[in-house]
PDB file of C-alpha atoms in Angstrom:
ATOM      1  CA  MET T   1       0.000   0.000   0.000  1.00  0.00           C
ATOM      2  CA  LEU T   2       1.470   3.375  -0.977  1.00  0.00           C
ATOM      3  CA  LYS T   3       1.613   5.969   1.770  1.00  0.00           C
ATOM      4  CA  ARG T   4       0.216   9.481   1.571  1.00  0.00           C
ATOM      5  CA  ARG T   5       2.443  11.964  -0.207  1.00  0.00           C
ATOM      6  CA  THR T   6       4.893  13.629   2.141  1.00  0.00           C
ATOM      7  CA  LYS T   7       5.818  17.301   2.392  1.00  0.00           C
ATOM      8  CA  LYS T   8       9.216  16.480   0.905  1.00  0.00           C
ATOM      9  CA  GLN T   9       7.580  14.818  -2.094  1.00  0.00           C
ATOM     10  CA  TRP T  10       5.389  17.875  -2.701  1.00  0.00           C
ATOM     11  CA  ILE T  11       8.416  20.201  -2.501  1.00  0.00           C
ATOM     12  CA  VAL T  12      10.428  18.058  -4.943  1.00  0.00           C
ATOM     13  CA  ALA T  13       7.457  17.946  -7.316  1.00  0.00           C
ATOM     14  CA  TRP T  14       6.907  21.722  -7.084  1.00  0.00           C
ATOM     15  CA  ILE T  15      10.534  22.500  -7.943  1.00  0.00           C
ATOM     16  CA  ALA T  16      10.401  20.088 -10.890  1.00  0.00           C
ATOM     17  CA  PHE T  17       7.062  21.549 -11.955  1.00  0.00           C
ATOM     18  CA  LYS T  18       8.506  25.066 -12.207  1.00  0.00           C
ATOM     19  CA  LYS T  19      11.455  23.774 -14.244  1.00  0.00           C
ATOM     20  CA  LEU T  20       9.163  21.847 -16.571  1.00  0.00           C
ATOM     21  CA  ILE T  21       6.841  24.784 -17.147  1.00  0.00           C
ATOM     22  CA  ALA T  22       9.862  26.930 -17.995  1.00  0.00           C
ATOM     23  CA  ASP T  23      11.052  24.300 -20.484  1.00  0.00           C
ATOM     24  CA  PRO T  24       8.576  21.488 -21.354  1.00  0.00           C
ATOM     25  CA  SER T  25      11.284  19.599 -23.248  1.00  0.00           C
ATOM     26  CA  GLN T  26      13.011  18.759 -19.934  1.00  0.00           C
ATOM     27  CA  THR T  27      11.678  15.195 -19.825  1.00  0.00           C
ATOM     28  CA  LYS T  28      13.563  14.447 -16.616  1.00  0.00           C
ATOM     29  CA  GLN T  29      11.396  16.907 -14.673  1.00  0.00           C
ATOM     30  CA  PHE T  30       8.275  15.118 -15.927  1.00  0.00           C
ATOM     31  CA  PHE T  31       9.488  11.891 -14.356  1.00  0.00           C
ATOM     32  CA  VAL T  32      10.512  13.648 -11.154  1.00  0.00           C
ATOM     33  CA  ILE T  33       6.883  14.733 -10.768  1.00  0.00           C
ATOM     34  CA  ILE T  34       5.590  11.260 -11.631  1.00  0.00           C
ATOM     35  CA  ASN T  35       7.912   9.617  -9.116  1.00  0.00           C
ATOM     36  CA  ALA T  36       7.068  12.080  -6.372  1.00  0.00           C
ATOM     37  CA  LEU T  37       3.300  12.198  -6.776  1.00  0.00           C
ATOM     38  CA  SER T  38       2.266   8.884  -8.330  1.00  0.00           C
ATOM     39  CA  GLY T  39       0.521   7.933  -5.086  1.00  0.00           C
ATOM     40  CA  PRO T  40      -2.605   5.757  -5.396  1.00  0.00           C
ATOM     41  CA  SER T  41      -2.764   6.110  -9.205  1.00  0.00           C
ATOM     42  CA  LEU T  42       0.205   3.744  -9.539  1.00  0.00           C
ATOM     43  CA  ALA T  43      -1.305   1.138  -7.237  1.00  0.00           C
ATOM     44  CA  SER T  44      -4.720   1.267  -8.897  1.00  0.00           C
ATOM     45  CA  GLY T  45      -3.110   1.093 -12.339  1.00  0.00           C
ATOM     46  CA  PHE T  46      -1.147  -1.961 -11.261  1.00  0.00           C
ATOM     47  CA  GLU T  47      -4.276  -3.721 -10.016  1.00  0.00           C
ATOM     48  CA  ARG T  48      -5.967  -3.056 -13.349  1.00  0.00           C
ATOM     49  CA  PHE T  49      -2.853  -4.207 -15.225  1.00  0.00           C
ATOM     50  CA  LEU T  50      -2.591  -7.416 -13.211  1.00  0.00           C
ATOM     51  CA  ALA T  51      -6.233  -8.226 -13.954  1.00  0.00           C
ATOM     52  CA  THR T  52      -5.468  -8.415 -17.705  1.00  0.00           C
ATOM     53  CA  GLU T  53      -4.099 -11.529 -19.376  1.00  0.00           C
ATOM     54  CA  HIS T  54      -1.000  -9.777 -20.702  1.00  0.00           C
ATOM     55  CA  GLY T  55      -0.385  -7.900 -17.470  1.00  0.00           C
ATOM     56  CA  ALA T  56      -0.474 -11.096 -15.454  1.00  0.00           C
ATOM     57  CA  SER T  57       1.939 -12.671 -17.943  1.00  0.00           C
ATOM     58  CA  VAL T  58       4.374  -9.745 -17.702  1.00  0.00           C
ATOM     59  CA  ILE T  59       4.484 -10.033 -13.919  1.00  0.00           C
ATOM     60  CA  ALA T  60       4.644 -13.835 -13.815  1.00  0.00           C
ATOM     61  CA  GLN T  61       7.400 -14.025 -16.427  1.00  0.00           C
ATOM     62  CA  LYS T  62       9.243 -10.948 -15.114  1.00  0.00           C
ATOM     63  CA  ILE T  63       9.243  -9.220 -18.515  1.00  0.00           C
ATOM     64  CA  ASP T  64      10.831  -5.762 -18.770  1.00  0.00           C
ATOM     65  CA  LEU T  65       9.948  -3.681 -21.835  1.00  0.00           C
ATOM     66  CA  ILE T  66      13.302  -1.892 -21.765  1.00  0.00           C
ATOM     67  CA  ASP T  67      15.022  -5.154 -22.778  1.00  0.00           C
ATOM     68  CA  THR T  68      13.124  -5.095 -26.077  1.00  0.00           C
ATOM     69  CA  LEU T  69      13.503  -1.355 -26.640  1.00  0.00           C
ATOM     70  CA  LYS T  70      17.284  -1.415 -26.275  1.00  0.00           C
ATOM     71  CA  ASN T  71      17.668  -4.403 -28.601  1.00  0.00           C
ATOM     72  CA  TYR T  72      18.627  -2.213 -31.553  1.00  0.00           C
ATOM     73  CA  ASP T  73      19.874  -5.151 -33.613  1.00  0.00           C
ATOM     74  CA  HIS T  74      16.352  -6.576 -33.627  1.00  0.00           C
ATOM     75  CA  LEU T  75      14.675  -3.224 -34.232  1.00  0.00           C
ATOM     76  CA  LYS T  76      16.879  -2.637 -37.274  1.00  0.00           C
ATOM     77  CA  THR T  77      15.601  -5.860 -38.862  1.00  0.00           C
ATOM     78  CA  LEU T  78      11.952  -4.752 -38.700  1.00  0.00           C
ATOM     79  CA  PRO T  79      10.089  -3.508 -41.802  1.00  0.00           C
ATOM     80  CA  LYS T  80      10.277   0.245 -42.406  1.00  0.00           C
ATOM     81  CA  ASN T  81       6.542   0.648 -41.826  1.00  0.00           C
ATOM     82  CA  SER T  82       6.582  -1.125 -38.455  1.00  0.00           C
ATOM     83  CA  LEU T  83       6.099   0.601 -35.125  1.00  0.00           C
ATOM     84  CA  GLY T  84       9.523  -0.616 -34.039  1.00  0.00           C
ATOM     85  CA  ALA T  85      11.197   0.990 -37.067  1.00  0.00           C
ATOM     86  CA  HIS T  86       9.347   4.260 -36.441  1.00  0.00           C
ATOM     87  CA  TYR T  87      10.366   4.161 -32.779  1.00  0.00           C
ATOM     88  CA  LEU T  88      13.997   3.576 -33.739  1.00  0.00           C
ATOM     89  CA  GLU T  89      13.836   6.405 -36.289  1.00  0.00           C
ATOM     90  CA  PHE T  90      12.369   8.703 -33.619  1.00  0.00           C
ATOM     91  CA  ILE T  91      15.027   8.082 -30.989  1.00  0.00           C
ATOM     92  CA  GLU T  92      17.845   8.291 -33.545  1.00  0.00           C
ATOM     93  CA  ALA T  93      16.495  11.586 -34.917  1.00  0.00           C
ATOM     94  CA  GLU T  94      16.315  12.952 -31.372  1.00  0.00           C
ATOM     95  CA  ASN T  95      19.735  11.499 -30.485  1.00  0.00           C
ATOM     96  CA  LEU T  96      18.186   9.367 -27.746  1.00  0.00           C
ATOM     97  CA  LYS T  97      18.707   5.856 -26.433  1.00  0.00           C
ATOM     98  CA  ALA T  98      16.200   3.610 -24.673  1.00  0.00           C
ATOM     99  CA  GLN T  99      18.361   3.811 -21.555  1.00  0.00           C
ATOM    100  CA  ASP T 100      18.001   7.608 -21.479  1.00  0.00           C
ATOM    101  CA  ILE T 101      14.454   7.287 -20.184  1.00  0.00           C
ATOM    102  CA  VAL T 102      15.785   5.243 -17.256  1.00  0.00           C
ATOM    103  CA  GLU T 103      18.347   7.902 -16.382  1.00  0.00           C
ATOM    104  CA  ALA T 104      15.819  10.704 -16.846  1.00  0.00           C
ATOM    105  CA  SER T 105      13.439   9.096 -14.367  1.00  0.00           C
ATOM    106  CA  SER T 106      16.083   8.455 -11.714  1.00  0.00           C
ATOM    107  CA  THR T 107      14.924  10.360  -8.646  1.00  0.00           C
ATOM    108  CA  LYS T 108      16.071   9.566  -5.135  1.00  0.00           C
ATOM    109  CA  HIS T 109      14.192   9.870  -1.862  1.00  0.00           C
ATOM    110  CA  VAL T 110      10.825  10.910  -3.262  1.00  0.00           C
ATOM    111  CA  ARG T 111       9.047   7.612  -3.938  1.00  0.00           C
ATOM    112  CA  ASP T 112       8.038   4.969  -1.434  1.00  0.00           C
ATOM    113  CA  GLN T 113       9.866   1.663  -1.664  1.00  0.00           C
ATOM    114  CA  LEU T 114       7.937  -0.521  -4.096  1.00  0.00           C
ATOM    115  CA  GLY T 115       7.755  -4.286  -4.222  1.00  0.00           C
ATOM    116  CA  GLU T 116       9.191  -6.182  -7.179  1.00  0.00           C
ATOM    117  CA  ASP T 117       5.915  -6.531  -9.055  1.00  0.00           C
ATOM    118  CA  LEU T 118       4.778  -2.940  -8.593  1.00  0.00           C
ATOM    119  CA  SER T 119       8.263  -1.733  -9.548  1.00  0.00           C
ATOM    120  CA  ARG T 120       8.079  -3.738 -12.774  1.00  0.00           C
ATOM    121  CA  PHE T 121       4.759  -2.107 -13.650  1.00  0.00           C
ATOM    122  CA  ALA T 122       6.162   1.347 -12.808  1.00  0.00           C
ATOM    123  CA  ARG T 123       9.171   0.720 -15.053  1.00  0.00           C
ATOM    124  CA  ARG T 124       6.919  -0.413 -17.901  1.00  0.00           C
ATOM    125  CA  GLN T 125       4.861   2.760 -17.503  1.00  0.00           C
ATOM    126  CA  ARG T 126       8.082   4.767 -17.661  1.00  0.00           C
ATOM    127  CA  ASP T 127       9.767   2.920 -20.531  1.00  0.00           C
ATOM    128  CA  ILE T 128       6.809   3.284 -22.901  1.00  0.00           C
ATOM    129  CA  HIS T 129       7.161   7.097 -23.061  1.00  0.00           C
ATOM    130  CA  ASP T 130       9.137   7.358 -26.312  1.00  0.00           C
ATOM    131  CA  VAL T 131       7.110   4.580 -27.952  1.00  0.00           C
ATOM    132  CA  TRP T 132       4.033   6.704 -27.259  1.00  0.00           C
ATOM    133  CA  HIS T 133       5.775   9.605 -28.996  1.00  0.00           C
ATOM    134  CA  ALA T 134       6.082   7.429 -32.100  1.00  0.00           C
ATOM    135  CA  VAL T 135       2.583   5.988 -32.041  1.00  0.00           C
ATOM    136  CA  THR T 136       0.755   9.256 -31.220  1.00  0.00           C
ATOM    137  CA  GLN T 137       2.938  11.373 -33.570  1.00  0.00           C
ATOM    138  CA  TYR T 138       3.565  13.998 -30.889  1.00  0.00           C
ATOM    139  CA  GLY T 139       7.125  15.290 -31.193  1.00  0.00           C
ATOM    140  CA  ARG T 140       9.617  16.345 -28.528  1.00  0.00           C
ATOM    141  CA  ASP T 141       8.973  20.024 -29.182  1.00  0.00           C
ATOM    142  CA  ASP T 142       7.346  21.984 -26.345  1.00  0.00           C
ATOM    143  CA  LEU T 143       3.807  21.597 -27.658  1.00  0.00           C
ATOM    144  CA  GLY T 144       4.338  17.936 -28.480  1.00  0.00           C
ATOM    145  CA  GLU T 145       5.566  17.137 -24.980  1.00  0.00           C
ATOM    146  CA  LEU T 146       2.588  18.950 -23.424  1.00  0.00           C
ATOM    147  CA  CYS T 147       0.149  17.109 -25.672  1.00  0.00           C
ATOM    148  CA  LEU T 148       1.777  13.802 -24.790  1.00  0.00           C
ATOM    149  CA  MET T 149       1.475  14.672 -21.099  1.00  0.00           C
ATOM    150  CA  SER T 150      -2.212  15.335 -21.617  1.00  0.00           C
ATOM    151  CA  PHE T 151      -2.513  12.034 -23.470  1.00  0.00           C
ATOM    152  CA  ALA T 152      -0.634  10.265 -20.667  1.00  0.00           C
ATOM    153  CA  TYR T 153      -2.955  11.803 -18.081  1.00  0.00           C
ATOM    154  CA  GLY T 154      -5.932  10.181 -19.793  1.00  0.00           C
ATOM    155  CA  GLN T 155      -4.165   6.821 -19.614  1.00  0.00           C
ATOM    156  CA  ILE T 156      -2.365   6.947 -16.257  1.00  0.00           C
ATOM    157  CA  LYS T 157      -4.813   9.156 -14.316  1.00  0.00           C
ATOM    158  CA  ASN T 158      -2.111  10.834 -12.273  1.00  0.00           C
ATOM    159  CA  GLY T 159      -3.541  14.276 -11.448  1.00  0.00           C
ATOM    160  CA  ALA T 160      -0.081  15.827 -11.341  1.00  0.00           C
ATOM    161  CA  ILE T 161       0.339  15.125 -15.061  1.00  0.00           C
ATOM    162  CA  GLY T 162      -2.939  16.836 -15.864  1.00  0.00           C
ATOM    163  CA  ILE T 163      -1.990  19.922 -13.861  1.00  0.00           C
ATOM    164  CA  VAL T 164       1.349  20.180 -15.666  1.00  0.00           C
ATOM    165  CA  ALA T 165      -0.311  19.820 -19.076  1.00  0.00           C
ATOM    166  CA  VAL T 166      -2.930  22.507 -18.442  1.00  0.00           C
ATOM    167  CA  THR T 167      -0.578  24.924 -16.724  1.00  0.00           C
ATOM    168  CA  GLY T 168       2.081  24.373 -19.353  1.00  0.00           C
ATOM    169  CA  ALA T 169      -0.426  25.249 -22.063  1.00  0.00           C
ATOM    170  CA  PHE T 170      -0.689  28.771 -20.633  1.00  0.00           C
ATOM    171  CA  THR T 171       3.048  29.247 -21.167  1.00  0.00           C
ATOM    172  CA  LEU T 172       2.679  28.463 -24.885  1.00  0.00           C
ATOM    173  CA  VAL T 173      -0.285  30.732 -25.632  1.00  0.00           C
ATOM    174  CA  LYS T 174       1.986  33.611 -26.680  1.00  0.00           C
ATOM    175  CA  ARG T 175       3.668  31.385 -29.267  1.00  0.00           C
ATOM    176  CA  PHE T 176       0.748  29.274 -30.517  1.00  0.00           C
ATOM    177  CA  GLY T 177      -2.343  31.269 -29.575  1.00  0.00           C
ATOM    178  CA  LEU T 178      -5.444  29.896 -27.854  1.00  0.00           C
ATOM    179  CA  GLY T 179      -5.354  26.890 -30.171  1.00  0.00           C
ATOM    180  CA  VAL T 180      -2.846  25.329 -27.776  1.00  0.00           C
ATOM    181  CA  PHE T 181      -5.693  24.562 -25.366  1.00  0.00           C
ATOM    182  CA  ILE T 182      -7.598  22.797 -28.127  1.00  0.00           C
ATOM    183  CA  ALA T 183      -4.550  20.695 -28.998  1.00  0.00           C
ATOM    184  CA  VAL T 184      -3.948  19.734 -25.364  1.00  0.00           C
ATOM    185  CA  PHE T 185      -7.622  18.919 -24.786  1.00  0.00           C
ATOM    186  CA  ARG T 186      -7.839  16.809 -27.940  1.00  0.00           C
ATOM    187  CA  ALA T 187      -4.797  14.845 -26.815  1.00  0.00           C
ATOM    188  CA  TYR T 188      -6.645  14.036 -23.602  1.00  0.00           C
ATOM    189  CA  ARG T 189      -9.868  13.255 -25.466  1.00  0.00           C
ATOM    190  CA  ASP T 190      -8.071  10.943 -27.900  1.00  0.00           C
ATOM    191  CA  SER T 191      -6.431   9.187 -24.962  1.00  0.00           C
ATOM    192  CA  LYS T 192      -9.794   8.507 -23.336  1.00  0.00           C
ATOM    193  CA  ARG T 193     -11.146   7.119 -26.609  1.00  0.00           C
ATOM    194  CA  ALA T 194      -8.125   4.888 -27.155  1.00  0.00           C
ATOM    195  CA  LYS T 195      -7.592   1.488 -25.629  1.00  0.00           C
ATOM    196  CA  TRP T 196      -5.832   1.306 -22.276  1.00  0.00           C
ATOM    197  CA  LEU T 197      -2.308   1.226 -23.671  1.00  0.00           C
ATOM    198  CA  LEU T 198      -0.507   0.031 -20.549  1.00  0.00           C
ATOM    199  CA  ALA T 199      -2.107  -3.403 -20.856  1.00  0.00           C
ATOM    200  CA  GLU T 200      -1.107  -3.902 -24.494  1.00  0.00           C
ATOM    201  CA  ASP T 201       1.626  -6.279 -25.650  1.00  0.00           C
ATOM    202  CA  TRP T 202       4.109  -3.674 -26.892  1.00  0.00           C
ATOM    203  CA  GLU T 203       6.809  -6.279 -27.459  1.00  0.00           C
ATOM    204  CA  GLU T 204       4.531  -7.767 -30.135  1.00  0.00           C
ATOM    205  CA  LEU T 205       3.104  -4.483 -31.425  1.00  0.00           C
ATOM    206  CA  LEU T 206       6.584  -3.176 -32.259  1.00  0.00           C
ATOM    207  CA  ASP T 207       6.767  -5.734 -35.072  1.00  0.00           C
ATOM    208  CA  LYS T 208       3.466  -4.672 -36.674  1.00  0.00           C
ATOM    209  CA  PRO T 209       2.771  -1.928 -39.261  1.00  0.00           C
ATOM    210  CA  ILE T 210       2.384   1.354 -37.425  1.00  0.00           C
ATOM    211  CA  GLU T 211      -0.852   2.295 -39.170  1.00  0.00           C
ATOM    212  CA  ASP T 212      -2.354  -1.032 -38.122  1.00  0.00           C
ATOM    213  CA  VAL T 213      -1.211  -0.402 -34.553  1.00  0.00           C
ATOM    214  CA  ARG T 214      -2.787   3.061 -34.497  1.00  0.00           C
ATOM    215  CA  ALA T 215      -6.037   1.694 -35.890  1.00  0.00           C
ATOM    216  CA  TYR T 216      -6.057  -1.182 -33.394  1.00  0.00           C
ATOM    217  CA  LEU T 217      -5.399   1.180 -30.468  1.00  0.00           C
ATOM    218  CA  HIS T 218      -7.862   3.810 -31.796  1.00  0.00           C
ATOM    219  CA  ILE T 219      -5.223   6.552 -31.965  1.00  0.00           C
ATOM    220  CA  PRO T 220      -6.005   9.218 -34.603  1.00  0.00           C
ATOM    221  CA  GLU T 221      -3.726  11.708 -36.315  1.00  0.00           C
ATOM    222  CA  PRO T 222      -3.115  14.728 -34.028  1.00  0.00           C
ATOM    223  CA  ARG T 223      -4.511  17.234 -36.528  1.00  0.00           C
ATOM    224  CA  LYS T 224      -4.712  20.306 -34.279  1.00  0.00           C
ATOM    225  CA  TYR T 225      -1.159  19.780 -33.054  1.00  0.00           C
ATOM    226  CA  ASN T 226       0.081  19.432 -36.641  1.00  0.00           C
ATOM    227  CA  GLN T 227      -1.853  22.525 -37.731  1.00  0.00           C
ATOM    228  CA  LEU T 228      -0.297  24.638 -34.974  1.00  0.00           C
ATOM    229  CA  LEU T 229       3.214  23.437 -35.781  1.00  0.00           C
ATOM    230  CA  LEU T 230       2.724  24.211 -39.464  1.00  0.00           C
ATOM    231  CA  LYS T 231       1.199  27.607 -38.804  1.00  0.00           C
ATOM    232  CA  HIS T 232       3.853  28.739 -36.339  1.00  0.00           C
ATOM    233  CA  SER T 233       6.935  27.084 -37.827  1.00  0.00           C
TER     234      SER T 233
END
């Protein structure tokens, strides 16, 4: 059972929040907030995950998604139209590695000690971040990161993520206009209409054509986001 959030956790989250609002591309601050304020949302998500066939298999077989994501030799063999190839193209274009997400989320003294199974679920929730970039088509630009946060809020239901997404939108109004709120809201709406992505077999989905994956998961093209980028590029 996760304990109530402590004063120290709130302070750590607040400092990270201010840094993230100042620069939404600072992914590390996003994970600092998640680690500090995950609270009951992590536990409830784990219970839901464990109740699914794939979730139970992941826990029983001790499967870690990061092992697949850092297997670049395998990813390079996948067809160009596969999700795995698009993911690899994304991280290479952004000069990222799968392990970067692990380092970005490393935060000491702000999260309760988790058991092995809950830790595995938390890591899976963390490691999927850049795959979601590829599948949702939200980039690592400021607006893209905010939209992905809004999308993640609809999936993970951590209130801290929602607060960051909405508050961060205000910081981008000067650059993108009021349309930024529409883009952020639509990201959340699309997330709620999509399948619950945390329970999906991403190890298998990486091998499939990305358009088929998006259709299967009910993830549409982020039209408002794309329109704003085009208009203000």
